[in-house]
Structure formats: C-alpha cells, structure tokens
PDB file of C-alpha atoms in Angstrom:
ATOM      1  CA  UNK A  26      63.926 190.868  21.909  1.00 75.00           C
ATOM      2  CA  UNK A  27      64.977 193.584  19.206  1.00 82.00           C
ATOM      3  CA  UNK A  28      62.225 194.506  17.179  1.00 88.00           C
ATOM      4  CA  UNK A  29      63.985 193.538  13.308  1.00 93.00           C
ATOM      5  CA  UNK A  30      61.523 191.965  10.307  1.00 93.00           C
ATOM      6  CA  UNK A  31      62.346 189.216   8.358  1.00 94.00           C
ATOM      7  CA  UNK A  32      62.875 191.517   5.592  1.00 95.00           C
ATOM      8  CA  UNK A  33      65.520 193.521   7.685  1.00 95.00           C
ATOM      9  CA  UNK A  34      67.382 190.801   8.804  1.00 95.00           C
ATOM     10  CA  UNK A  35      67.803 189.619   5.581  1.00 96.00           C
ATOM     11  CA  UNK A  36      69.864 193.070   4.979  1.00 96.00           C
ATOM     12  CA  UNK A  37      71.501 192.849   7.760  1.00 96.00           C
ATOM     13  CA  UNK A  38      72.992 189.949   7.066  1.00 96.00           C
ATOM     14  CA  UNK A  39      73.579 190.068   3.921  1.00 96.00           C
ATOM     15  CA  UNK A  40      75.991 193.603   5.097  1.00 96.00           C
ATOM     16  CA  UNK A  41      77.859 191.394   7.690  1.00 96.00           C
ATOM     17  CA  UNK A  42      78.470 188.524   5.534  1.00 95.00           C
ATOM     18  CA  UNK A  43      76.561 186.014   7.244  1.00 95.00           C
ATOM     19  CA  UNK A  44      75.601 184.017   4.597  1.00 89.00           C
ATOM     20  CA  UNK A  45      78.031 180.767   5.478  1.00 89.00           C
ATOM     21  CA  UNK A  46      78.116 181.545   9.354  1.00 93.00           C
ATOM     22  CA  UNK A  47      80.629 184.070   9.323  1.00 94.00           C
ATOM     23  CA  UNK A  48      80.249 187.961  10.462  1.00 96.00           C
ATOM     24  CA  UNK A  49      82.896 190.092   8.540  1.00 95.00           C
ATOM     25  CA  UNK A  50      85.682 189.124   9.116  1.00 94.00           C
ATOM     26  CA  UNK A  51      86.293 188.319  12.985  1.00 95.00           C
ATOM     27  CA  UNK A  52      87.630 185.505  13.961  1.00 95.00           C
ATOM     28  CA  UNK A  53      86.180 183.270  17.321  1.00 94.00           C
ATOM     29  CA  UNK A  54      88.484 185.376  19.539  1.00 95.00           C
ATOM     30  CA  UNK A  55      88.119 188.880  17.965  1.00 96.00           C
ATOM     31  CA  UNK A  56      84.089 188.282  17.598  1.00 96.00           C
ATOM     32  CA  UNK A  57      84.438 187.909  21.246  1.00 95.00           C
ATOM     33  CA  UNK A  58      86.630 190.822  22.382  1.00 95.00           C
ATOM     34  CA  UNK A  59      84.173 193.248  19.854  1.00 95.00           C
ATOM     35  CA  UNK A  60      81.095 192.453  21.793  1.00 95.00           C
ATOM     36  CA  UNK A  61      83.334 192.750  25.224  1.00 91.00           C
ATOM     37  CA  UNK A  62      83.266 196.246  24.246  1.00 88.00           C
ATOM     38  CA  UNK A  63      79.560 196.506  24.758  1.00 88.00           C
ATOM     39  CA  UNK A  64      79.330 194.547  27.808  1.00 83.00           C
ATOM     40  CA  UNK A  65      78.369 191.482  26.451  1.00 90.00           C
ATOM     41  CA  UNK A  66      79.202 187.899  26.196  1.00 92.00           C
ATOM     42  CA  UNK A  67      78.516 186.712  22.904  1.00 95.00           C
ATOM     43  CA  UNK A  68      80.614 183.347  24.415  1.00 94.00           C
ATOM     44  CA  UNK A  69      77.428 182.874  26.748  1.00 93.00           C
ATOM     45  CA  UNK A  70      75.364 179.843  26.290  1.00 93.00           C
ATOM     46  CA  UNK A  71      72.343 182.022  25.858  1.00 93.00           C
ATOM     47  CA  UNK A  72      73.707 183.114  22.819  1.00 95.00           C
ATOM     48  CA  UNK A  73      74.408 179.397  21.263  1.00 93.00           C
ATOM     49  CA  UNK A  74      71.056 178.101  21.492  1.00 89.00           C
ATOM     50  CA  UNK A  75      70.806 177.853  17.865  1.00 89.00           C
ATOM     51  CA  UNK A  76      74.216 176.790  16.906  1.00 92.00           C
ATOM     52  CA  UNK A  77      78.069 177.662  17.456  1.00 93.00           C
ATOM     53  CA  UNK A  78      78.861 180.155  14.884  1.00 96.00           C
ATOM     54  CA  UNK A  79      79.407 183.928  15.002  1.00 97.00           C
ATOM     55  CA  UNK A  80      76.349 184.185  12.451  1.00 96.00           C
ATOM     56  CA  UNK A  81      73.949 182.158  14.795  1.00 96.00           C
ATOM     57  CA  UNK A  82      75.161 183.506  17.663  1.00 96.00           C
ATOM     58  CA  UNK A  83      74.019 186.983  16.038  1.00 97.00           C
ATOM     59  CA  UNK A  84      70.827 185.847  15.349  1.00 96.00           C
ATOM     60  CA  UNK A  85      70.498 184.682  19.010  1.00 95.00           C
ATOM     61  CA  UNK A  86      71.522 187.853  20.249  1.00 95.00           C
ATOM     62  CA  UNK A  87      69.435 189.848  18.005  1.00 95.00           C
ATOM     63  CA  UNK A  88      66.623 187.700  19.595  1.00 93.00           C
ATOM     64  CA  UNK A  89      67.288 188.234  23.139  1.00 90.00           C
ATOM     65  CA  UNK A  90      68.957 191.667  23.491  1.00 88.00           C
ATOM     66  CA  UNK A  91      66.869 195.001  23.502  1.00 85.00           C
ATOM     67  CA  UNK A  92      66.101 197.082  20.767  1.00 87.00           C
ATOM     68  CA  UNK A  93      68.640 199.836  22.307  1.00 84.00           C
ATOM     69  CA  UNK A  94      71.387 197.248  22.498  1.00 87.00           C
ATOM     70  CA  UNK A  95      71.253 195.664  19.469  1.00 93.00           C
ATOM     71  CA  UNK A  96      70.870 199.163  17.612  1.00 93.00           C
ATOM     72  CA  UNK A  97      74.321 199.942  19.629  1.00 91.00           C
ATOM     73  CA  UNK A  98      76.388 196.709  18.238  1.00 95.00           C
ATOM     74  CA  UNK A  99      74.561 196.801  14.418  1.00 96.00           C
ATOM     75  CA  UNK A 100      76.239 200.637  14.180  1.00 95.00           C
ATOM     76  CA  UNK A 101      79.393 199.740  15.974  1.00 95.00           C
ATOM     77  CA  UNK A 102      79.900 196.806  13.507  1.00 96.00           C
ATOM     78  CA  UNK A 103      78.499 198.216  10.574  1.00 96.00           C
ATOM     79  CA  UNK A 104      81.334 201.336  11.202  1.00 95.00           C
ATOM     80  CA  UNK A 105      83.742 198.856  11.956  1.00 95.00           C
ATOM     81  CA  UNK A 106      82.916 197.063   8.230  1.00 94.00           C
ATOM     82  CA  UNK A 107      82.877 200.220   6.425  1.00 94.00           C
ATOM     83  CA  UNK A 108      86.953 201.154   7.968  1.00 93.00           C
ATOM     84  CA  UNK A 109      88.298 197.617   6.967  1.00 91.00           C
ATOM     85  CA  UNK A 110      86.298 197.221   3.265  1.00 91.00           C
ATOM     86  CA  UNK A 111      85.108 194.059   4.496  1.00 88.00           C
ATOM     87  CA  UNK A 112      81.042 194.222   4.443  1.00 91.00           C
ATOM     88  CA  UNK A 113      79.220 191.510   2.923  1.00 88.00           C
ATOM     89  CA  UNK A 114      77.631 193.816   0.337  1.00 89.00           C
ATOM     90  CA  UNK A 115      79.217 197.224   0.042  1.00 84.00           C
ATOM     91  CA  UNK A 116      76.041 198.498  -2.162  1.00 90.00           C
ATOM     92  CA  UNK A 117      75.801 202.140  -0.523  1.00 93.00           C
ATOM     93  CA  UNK A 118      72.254 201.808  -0.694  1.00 94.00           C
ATOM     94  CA  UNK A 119      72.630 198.619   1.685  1.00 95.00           C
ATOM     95  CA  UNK A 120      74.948 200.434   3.883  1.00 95.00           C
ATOM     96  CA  UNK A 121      72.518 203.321   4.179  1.00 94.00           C
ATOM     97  CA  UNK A 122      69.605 200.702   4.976  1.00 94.00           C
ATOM     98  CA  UNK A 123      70.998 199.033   7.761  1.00 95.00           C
ATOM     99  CA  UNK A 124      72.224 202.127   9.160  1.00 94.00           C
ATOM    100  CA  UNK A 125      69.244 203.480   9.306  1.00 94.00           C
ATOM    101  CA  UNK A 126      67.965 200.135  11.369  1.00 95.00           C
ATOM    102  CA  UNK A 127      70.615 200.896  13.825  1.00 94.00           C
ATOM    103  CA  UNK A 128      69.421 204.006  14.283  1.00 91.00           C
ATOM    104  CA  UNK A 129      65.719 203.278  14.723  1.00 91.00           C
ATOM    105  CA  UNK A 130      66.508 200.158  17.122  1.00 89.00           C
ATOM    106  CA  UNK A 131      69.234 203.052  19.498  1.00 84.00           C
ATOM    107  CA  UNK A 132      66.003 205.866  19.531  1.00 78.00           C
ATOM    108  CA  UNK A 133      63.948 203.053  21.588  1.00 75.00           C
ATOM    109  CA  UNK A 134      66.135 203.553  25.118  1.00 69.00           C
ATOM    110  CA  UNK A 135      64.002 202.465  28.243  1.00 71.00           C
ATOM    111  CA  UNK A 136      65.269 205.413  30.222  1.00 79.00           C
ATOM    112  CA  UNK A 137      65.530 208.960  27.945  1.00 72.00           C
ATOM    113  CA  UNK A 138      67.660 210.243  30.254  1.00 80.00           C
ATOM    114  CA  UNK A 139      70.435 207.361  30.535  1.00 81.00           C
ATOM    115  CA  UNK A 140      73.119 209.569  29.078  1.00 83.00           C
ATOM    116  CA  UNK A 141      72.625 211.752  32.912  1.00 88.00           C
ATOM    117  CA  UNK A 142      73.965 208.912  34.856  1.00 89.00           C
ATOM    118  CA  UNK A 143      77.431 209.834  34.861  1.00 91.00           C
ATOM    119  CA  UNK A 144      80.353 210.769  37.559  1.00 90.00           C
ATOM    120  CA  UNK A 145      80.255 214.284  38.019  1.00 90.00           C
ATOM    121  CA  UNK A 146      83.863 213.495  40.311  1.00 86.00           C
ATOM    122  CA  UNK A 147      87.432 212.191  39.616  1.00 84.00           C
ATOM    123  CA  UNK A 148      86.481 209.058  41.778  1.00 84.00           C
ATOM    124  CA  UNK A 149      87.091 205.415  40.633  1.00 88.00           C
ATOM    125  CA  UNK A 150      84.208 204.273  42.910  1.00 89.00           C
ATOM    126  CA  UNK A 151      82.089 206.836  41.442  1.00 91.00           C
ATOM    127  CA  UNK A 152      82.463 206.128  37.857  1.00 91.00           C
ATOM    128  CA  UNK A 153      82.220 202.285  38.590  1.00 91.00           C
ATOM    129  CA  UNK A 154      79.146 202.715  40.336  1.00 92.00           C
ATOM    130  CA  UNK A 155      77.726 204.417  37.045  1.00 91.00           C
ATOM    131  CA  UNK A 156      78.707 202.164  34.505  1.00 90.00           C
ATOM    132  CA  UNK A 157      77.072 199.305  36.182  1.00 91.00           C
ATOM    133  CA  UNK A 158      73.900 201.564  36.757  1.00 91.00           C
ATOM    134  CA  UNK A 159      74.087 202.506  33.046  1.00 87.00           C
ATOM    135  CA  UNK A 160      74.451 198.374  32.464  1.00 85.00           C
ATOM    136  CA  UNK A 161      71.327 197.266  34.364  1.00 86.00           C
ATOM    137  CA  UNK A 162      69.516 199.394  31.915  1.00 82.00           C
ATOM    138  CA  UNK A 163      71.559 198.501  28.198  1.00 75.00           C
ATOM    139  CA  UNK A 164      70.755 195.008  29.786  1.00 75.00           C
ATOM    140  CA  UNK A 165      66.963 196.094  30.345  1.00 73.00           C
ATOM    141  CA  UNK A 166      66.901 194.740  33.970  1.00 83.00           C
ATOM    142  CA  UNK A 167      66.500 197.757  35.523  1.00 88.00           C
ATOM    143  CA  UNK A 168      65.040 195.924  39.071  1.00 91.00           C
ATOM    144  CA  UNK A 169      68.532 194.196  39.160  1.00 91.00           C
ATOM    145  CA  UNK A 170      70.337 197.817  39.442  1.00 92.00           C
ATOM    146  CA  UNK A 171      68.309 199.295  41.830  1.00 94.00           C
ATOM    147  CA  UNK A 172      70.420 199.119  44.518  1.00 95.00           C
ATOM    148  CA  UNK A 173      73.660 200.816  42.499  1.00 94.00           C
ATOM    149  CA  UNK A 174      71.355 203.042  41.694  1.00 94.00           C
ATOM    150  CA  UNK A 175      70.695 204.359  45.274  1.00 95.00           C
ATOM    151  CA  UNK A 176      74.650 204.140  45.457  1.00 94.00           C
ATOM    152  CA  UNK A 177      74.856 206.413  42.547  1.00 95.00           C
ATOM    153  CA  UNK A 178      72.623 208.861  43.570  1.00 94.00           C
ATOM    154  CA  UNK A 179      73.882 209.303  47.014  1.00 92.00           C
ATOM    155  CA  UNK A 180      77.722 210.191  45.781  1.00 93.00           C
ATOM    156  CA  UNK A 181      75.831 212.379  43.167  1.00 94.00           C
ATOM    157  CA  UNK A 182      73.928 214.103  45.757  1.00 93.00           C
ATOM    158  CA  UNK A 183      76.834 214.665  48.195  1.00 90.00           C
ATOM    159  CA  UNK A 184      78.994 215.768  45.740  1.00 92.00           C
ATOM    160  CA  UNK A 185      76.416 218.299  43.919  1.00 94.00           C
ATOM    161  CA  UNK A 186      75.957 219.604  47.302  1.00 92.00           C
ATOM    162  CA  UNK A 187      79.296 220.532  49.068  1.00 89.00           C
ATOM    163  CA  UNK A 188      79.846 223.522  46.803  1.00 89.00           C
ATOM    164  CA  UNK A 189      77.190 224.935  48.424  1.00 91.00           C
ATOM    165  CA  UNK A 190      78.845 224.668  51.998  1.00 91.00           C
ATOM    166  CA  UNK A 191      76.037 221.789  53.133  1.00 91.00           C
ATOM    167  CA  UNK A 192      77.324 219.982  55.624  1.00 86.00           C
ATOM    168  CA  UNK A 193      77.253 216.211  54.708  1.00 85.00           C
ATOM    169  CA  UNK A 194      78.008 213.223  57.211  1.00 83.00           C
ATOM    170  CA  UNK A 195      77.257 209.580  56.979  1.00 81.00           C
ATOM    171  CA  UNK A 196      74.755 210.014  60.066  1.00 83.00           C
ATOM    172  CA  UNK A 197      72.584 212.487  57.624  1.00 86.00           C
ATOM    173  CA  UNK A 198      69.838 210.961  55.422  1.00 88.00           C
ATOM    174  CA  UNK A 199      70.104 211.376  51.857  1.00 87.00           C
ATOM    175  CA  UNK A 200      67.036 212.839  51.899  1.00 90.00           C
ATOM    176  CA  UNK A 201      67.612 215.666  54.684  1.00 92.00           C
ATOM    177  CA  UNK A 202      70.809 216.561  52.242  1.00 92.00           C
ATOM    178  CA  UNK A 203      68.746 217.329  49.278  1.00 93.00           C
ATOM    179  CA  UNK A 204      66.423 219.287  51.516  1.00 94.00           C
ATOM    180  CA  UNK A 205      69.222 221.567  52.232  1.00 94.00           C
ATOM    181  CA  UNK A 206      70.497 222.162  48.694  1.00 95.00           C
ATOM    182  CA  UNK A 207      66.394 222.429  47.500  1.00 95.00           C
ATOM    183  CA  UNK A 208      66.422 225.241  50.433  1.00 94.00           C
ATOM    184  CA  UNK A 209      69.656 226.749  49.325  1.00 94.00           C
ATOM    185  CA  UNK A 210      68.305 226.901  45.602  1.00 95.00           C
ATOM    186  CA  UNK A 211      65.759 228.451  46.616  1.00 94.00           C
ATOM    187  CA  UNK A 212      66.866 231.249  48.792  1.00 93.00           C
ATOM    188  CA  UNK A 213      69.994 232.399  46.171  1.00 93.00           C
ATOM    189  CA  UNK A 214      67.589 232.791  43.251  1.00 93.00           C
ATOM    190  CA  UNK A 215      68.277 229.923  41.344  1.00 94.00           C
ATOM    191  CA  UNK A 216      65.155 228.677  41.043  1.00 93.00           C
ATOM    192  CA  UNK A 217      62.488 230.733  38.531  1.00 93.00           C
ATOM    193  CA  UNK A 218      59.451 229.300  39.130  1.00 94.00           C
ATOM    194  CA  UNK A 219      57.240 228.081  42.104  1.00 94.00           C
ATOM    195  CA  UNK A 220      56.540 224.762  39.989  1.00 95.00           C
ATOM    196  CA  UNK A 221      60.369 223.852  39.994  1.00 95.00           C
ATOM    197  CA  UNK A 222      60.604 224.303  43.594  1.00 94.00           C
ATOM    198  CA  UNK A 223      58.010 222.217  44.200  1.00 94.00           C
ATOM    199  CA  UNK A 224      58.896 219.483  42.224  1.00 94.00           C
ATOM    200  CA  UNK A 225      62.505 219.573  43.763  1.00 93.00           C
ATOM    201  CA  UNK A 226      60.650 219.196  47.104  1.00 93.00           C
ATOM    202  CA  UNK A 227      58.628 216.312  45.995  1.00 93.00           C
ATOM    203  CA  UNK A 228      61.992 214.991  45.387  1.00 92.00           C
ATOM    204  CA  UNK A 229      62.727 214.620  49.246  1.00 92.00           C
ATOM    205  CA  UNK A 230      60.169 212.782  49.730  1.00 93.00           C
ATOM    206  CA  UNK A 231      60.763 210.239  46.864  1.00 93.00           C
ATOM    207  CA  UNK A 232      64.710 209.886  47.885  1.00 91.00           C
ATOM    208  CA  UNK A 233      63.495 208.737  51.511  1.00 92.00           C
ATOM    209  CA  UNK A 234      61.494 205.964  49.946  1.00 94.00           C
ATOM    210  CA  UNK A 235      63.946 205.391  48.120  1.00 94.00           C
ATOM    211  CA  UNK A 236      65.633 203.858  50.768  1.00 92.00           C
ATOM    212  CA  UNK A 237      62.723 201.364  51.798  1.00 93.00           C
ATOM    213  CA  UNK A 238      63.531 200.507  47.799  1.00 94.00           C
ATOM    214  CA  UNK A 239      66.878 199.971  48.400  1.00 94.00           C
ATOM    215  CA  UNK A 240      66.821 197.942  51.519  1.00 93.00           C
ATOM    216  CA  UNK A 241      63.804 195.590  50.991  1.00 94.00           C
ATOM    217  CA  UNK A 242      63.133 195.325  47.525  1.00 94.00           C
ATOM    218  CA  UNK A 243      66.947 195.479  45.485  1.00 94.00           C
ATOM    219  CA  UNK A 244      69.827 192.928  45.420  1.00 92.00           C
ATOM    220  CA  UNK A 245      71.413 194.867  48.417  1.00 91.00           C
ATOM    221  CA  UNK A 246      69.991 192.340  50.607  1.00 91.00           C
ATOM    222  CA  UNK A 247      68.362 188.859  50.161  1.00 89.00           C
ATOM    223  CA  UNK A 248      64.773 190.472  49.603  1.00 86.00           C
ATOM    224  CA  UNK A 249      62.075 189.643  46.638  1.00 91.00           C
ATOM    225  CA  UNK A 250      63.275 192.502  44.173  1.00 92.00           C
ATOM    226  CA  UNK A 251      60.518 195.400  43.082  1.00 92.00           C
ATOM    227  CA  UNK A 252      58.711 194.257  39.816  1.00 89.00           C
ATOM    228  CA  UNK A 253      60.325 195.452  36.134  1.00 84.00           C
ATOM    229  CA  UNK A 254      57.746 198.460  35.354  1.00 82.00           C
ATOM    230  CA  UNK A 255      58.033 200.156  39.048  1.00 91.00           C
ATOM    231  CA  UNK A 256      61.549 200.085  38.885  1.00 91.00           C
ATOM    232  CA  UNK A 257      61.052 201.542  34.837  1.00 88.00           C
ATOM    233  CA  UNK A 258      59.758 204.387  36.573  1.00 90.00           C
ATOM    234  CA  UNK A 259      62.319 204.772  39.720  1.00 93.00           C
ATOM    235  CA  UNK A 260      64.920 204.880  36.988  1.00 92.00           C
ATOM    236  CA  UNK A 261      63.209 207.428  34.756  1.00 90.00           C
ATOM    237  CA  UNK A 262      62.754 209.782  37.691  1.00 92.00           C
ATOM    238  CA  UNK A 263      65.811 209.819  38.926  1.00 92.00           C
ATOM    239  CA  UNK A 264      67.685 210.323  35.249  1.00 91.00           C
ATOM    240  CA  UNK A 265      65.449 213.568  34.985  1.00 92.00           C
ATOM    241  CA  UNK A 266      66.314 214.592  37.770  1.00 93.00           C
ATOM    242  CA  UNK A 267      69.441 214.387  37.671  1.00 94.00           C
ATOM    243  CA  UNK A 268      69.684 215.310  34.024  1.00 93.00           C
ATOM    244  CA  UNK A 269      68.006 218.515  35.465  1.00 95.00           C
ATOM    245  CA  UNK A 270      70.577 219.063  38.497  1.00 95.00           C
ATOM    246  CA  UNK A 271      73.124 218.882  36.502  1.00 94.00           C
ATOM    247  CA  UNK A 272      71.619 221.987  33.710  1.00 94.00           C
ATOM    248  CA  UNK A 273      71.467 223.960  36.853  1.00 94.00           C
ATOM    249  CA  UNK A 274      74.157 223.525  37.795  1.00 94.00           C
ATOM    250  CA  UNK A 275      76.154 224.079  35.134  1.00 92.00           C
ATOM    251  CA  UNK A 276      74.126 227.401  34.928  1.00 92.00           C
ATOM    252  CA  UNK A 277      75.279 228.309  38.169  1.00 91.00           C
ATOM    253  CA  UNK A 278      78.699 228.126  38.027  1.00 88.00           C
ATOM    254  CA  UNK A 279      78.625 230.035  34.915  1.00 88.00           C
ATOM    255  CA  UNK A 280      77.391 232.394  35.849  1.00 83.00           C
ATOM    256  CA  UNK A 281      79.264 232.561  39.102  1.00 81.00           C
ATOM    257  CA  UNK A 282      82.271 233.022  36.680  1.00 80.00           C
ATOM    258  CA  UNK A 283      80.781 235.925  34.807  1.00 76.00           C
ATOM    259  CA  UNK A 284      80.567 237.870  37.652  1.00 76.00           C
ATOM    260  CA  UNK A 285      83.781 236.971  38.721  1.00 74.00           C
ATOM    261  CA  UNK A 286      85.341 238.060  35.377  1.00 71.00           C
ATOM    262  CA  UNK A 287      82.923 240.624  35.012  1.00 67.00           C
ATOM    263  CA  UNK A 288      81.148 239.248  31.807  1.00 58.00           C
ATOM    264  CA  UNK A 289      76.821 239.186  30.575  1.00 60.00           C
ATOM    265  CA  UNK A 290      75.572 236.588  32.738  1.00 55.00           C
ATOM    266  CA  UNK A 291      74.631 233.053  31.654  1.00 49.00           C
ATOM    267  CA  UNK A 292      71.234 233.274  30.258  1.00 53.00           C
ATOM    268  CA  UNK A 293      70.587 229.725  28.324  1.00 49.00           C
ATOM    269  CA  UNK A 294      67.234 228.464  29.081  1.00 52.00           C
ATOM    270  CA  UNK A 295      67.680 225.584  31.339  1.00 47.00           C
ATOM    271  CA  UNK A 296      65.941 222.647  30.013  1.00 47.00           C
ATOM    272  CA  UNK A 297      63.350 220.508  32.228  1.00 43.00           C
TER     273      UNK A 297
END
C-alpha cells in the first residue's frame, strides 16, 4: 500500500480530475493501455473492488501498489497532463505539490540498486530475463522472482567473464566461474584493496547457495518459496554486486583503451 494522506490524495485528485470518476482525460481503453506501460493491469479485478471507474480504480491501485510504483504512474501521468493541458487544476502550485509526492513515493525502492539489473548483451533472452527480474521487484514480490533472478545472474556472470578468456561450459558451476574472474581480478591489479577482494570471495560462496535458493525454495520447481524479507536481502546483494561489477568493469576497459591509444589512464573512483 502507497504511503499517501488524506490530505495528499485530495491533491492528487483534484490534479487528475477525479472529482466525477474520471482521470484526465483517458478514455476506458486508453486508461488501460497507459498503465500497460508500467506493467500493470488497471483492468484487474483487484483494482475494481471499490467500483468500475478510472477514478476508483486509482484509488484501488493507490491502495494496493507500492510506494515505488505508484510514485512511477503519479509522475508519468502528471507529465502526461501537463503535455495535453488537461489537469484537473492547472494551479502551478498544485502541479508542483503532487510532483513532489511522486517523487517522495519513487525515493522508497525496495532494492537501491534495481537500476543494475540490466542486459549487459545484445540477447533477447537476456533482456527478457531482466525485465521480469526488475518486475518481481516494481511488483514488491521479490520471493516470486527469485528464480529469474538466478537466470539473470548466471548470463550476467558468463558474459562479464569471457573477456577475460575464462573458460565457461554448462558442466561449470556458477560459482567456480566467478572464482576464476575474482582470481583474475586479482592477479591483473584491478582490485585496490584486500577488503574488496574479500568481499568478491565471499561472493562464491553466496552464488553456490544460491543455487539451493533456486532449486528448493523459488517458483523453478513446485517447492514452498523463501519468505519476503530473506529474499529482500538476496535481491539487495546481488544488485550491489552487480552494480559494483559493472563500475569495474567499465573501469577496465577504459582504461584498456587508454593504453591502447596511448592516453592518462582512467582514474574515476569506482564506487562501492
């Protein structure tokens, strides 16, 4: 349930018009393909507890969807008012006000490194795998993504680590594969501190449980799925760490191309 007061709903829908059941000016069919765009079914019986119109249906959504999500829709359709001159109220001072509960209701994101969870490879499977991961979480059911999580991490893995001539089959464990490219760090200098390596390495050890995760507590099979704040915390760890991966690596190939081209090394502080 979004965290909104009385008195900011009242705002809000006085902006969108929602006074006599409408929401600016969609229609039953466009109010549906807007909220498509954010992965959600505002057609869903869920969302028509209270009543059939677009403005009840807001209100249910507002009471069942996170504070991230609903922060996402309130900016996209409080943009999407501004461009057609269609708000409710056009007071700038409203405007400015609900904005501004948009923004507080998108800071409150379960996982602070969400963003990370992207394809890092031209591969349709890849990217699919990562908008559904990303999904689990805008939906705040991270224990029901587990398992494309584990997916998404293995592809990310494999892929991170072929540039670095590790050799990668489907008979090697995920985890053996990261303790290659944490020993290949290592031994070329990336790594600057003793504490970095030895979180990395810590990371082998999580990615085999990992699997145990995967294959007896996830939807990948018909098991009992791991409760919400464990898998909170799966989720967490691996966004950071990938978030982190992917710093470094940028780093590296930078500076791999400086000395190629014969230019000042890269010397941004990588971020942890």
């Amino acid at each position: 349930m979004a965290v909104i007061s009385a008195f900011e709903r009242r705002k809000l829908e006085k902006l969108l018009g929602m006074g006599s059941g409408y929401v600016l000016d969609f229609s039953d069919r466009t109010y549906a393909d807007f909220f498509i765009d954010y992965r959600i079914d505002i057609d869903a019986a869920q969302y028509r507890s209270g009543g059939d119109s677009k403005a009840k249906r807001m209100r249910a959504f507002w009471d069942i969807a996170p504070n991230h999500t609903v922060g996402k829709v309130l900016d996209g359709l409080i943009t999407y008012g501004v461009q057609i001159d269609r708000l409710g109220d056009s007071s700038p001072q409203l405007t400015d006000d609900c904005r501004k509960i948009a923004m507080r209701l998108l800071s409150d994101q379960s996982v602070a490194d969400l963003d990370a969870l992207t394809a890092i490879a031209d591969d349709r499977d890849f990217e699919v795998v990562a908008e559904h991961v990303r999904e689990a979480i805008e939906k705040n059911q991270p224990e029901g993504g587990l398992d494309r999580l584990h997916t998404f991490v293995n592809k990310f893995i494999r892929v991170t680590c072929e540039p670095h001539g590790i050799s990668i089959s489907r008979e090697k464990p995920l985890h053996s594969v990261f303790g290659e490219y944490v020993k290949a760090l290592r031994e070329r200098g990336h790594l600057e501190s003793a504490m970095t390596d030895r979180i990395l390495k810590s990371s082998i050890s999580v990615l085999e449980a990992f699997n145990d995760v995967r294959n007896n507590k996830s939807l990948a099979h018909d098991n009992p799925i791991l409760n919400y704040d464990e898998s909170l915390l799966i989720f967490n760890h691996v966004a950071s760490s990938i978030r982190f991966i992917k710093s470094l690596e940028a780093g590296i190939k930078a500076n791999s191309l400086a000395q190629k081209n014969d230019l000042p090394p890269w010397d941004e502080t990588i971020p942890f």
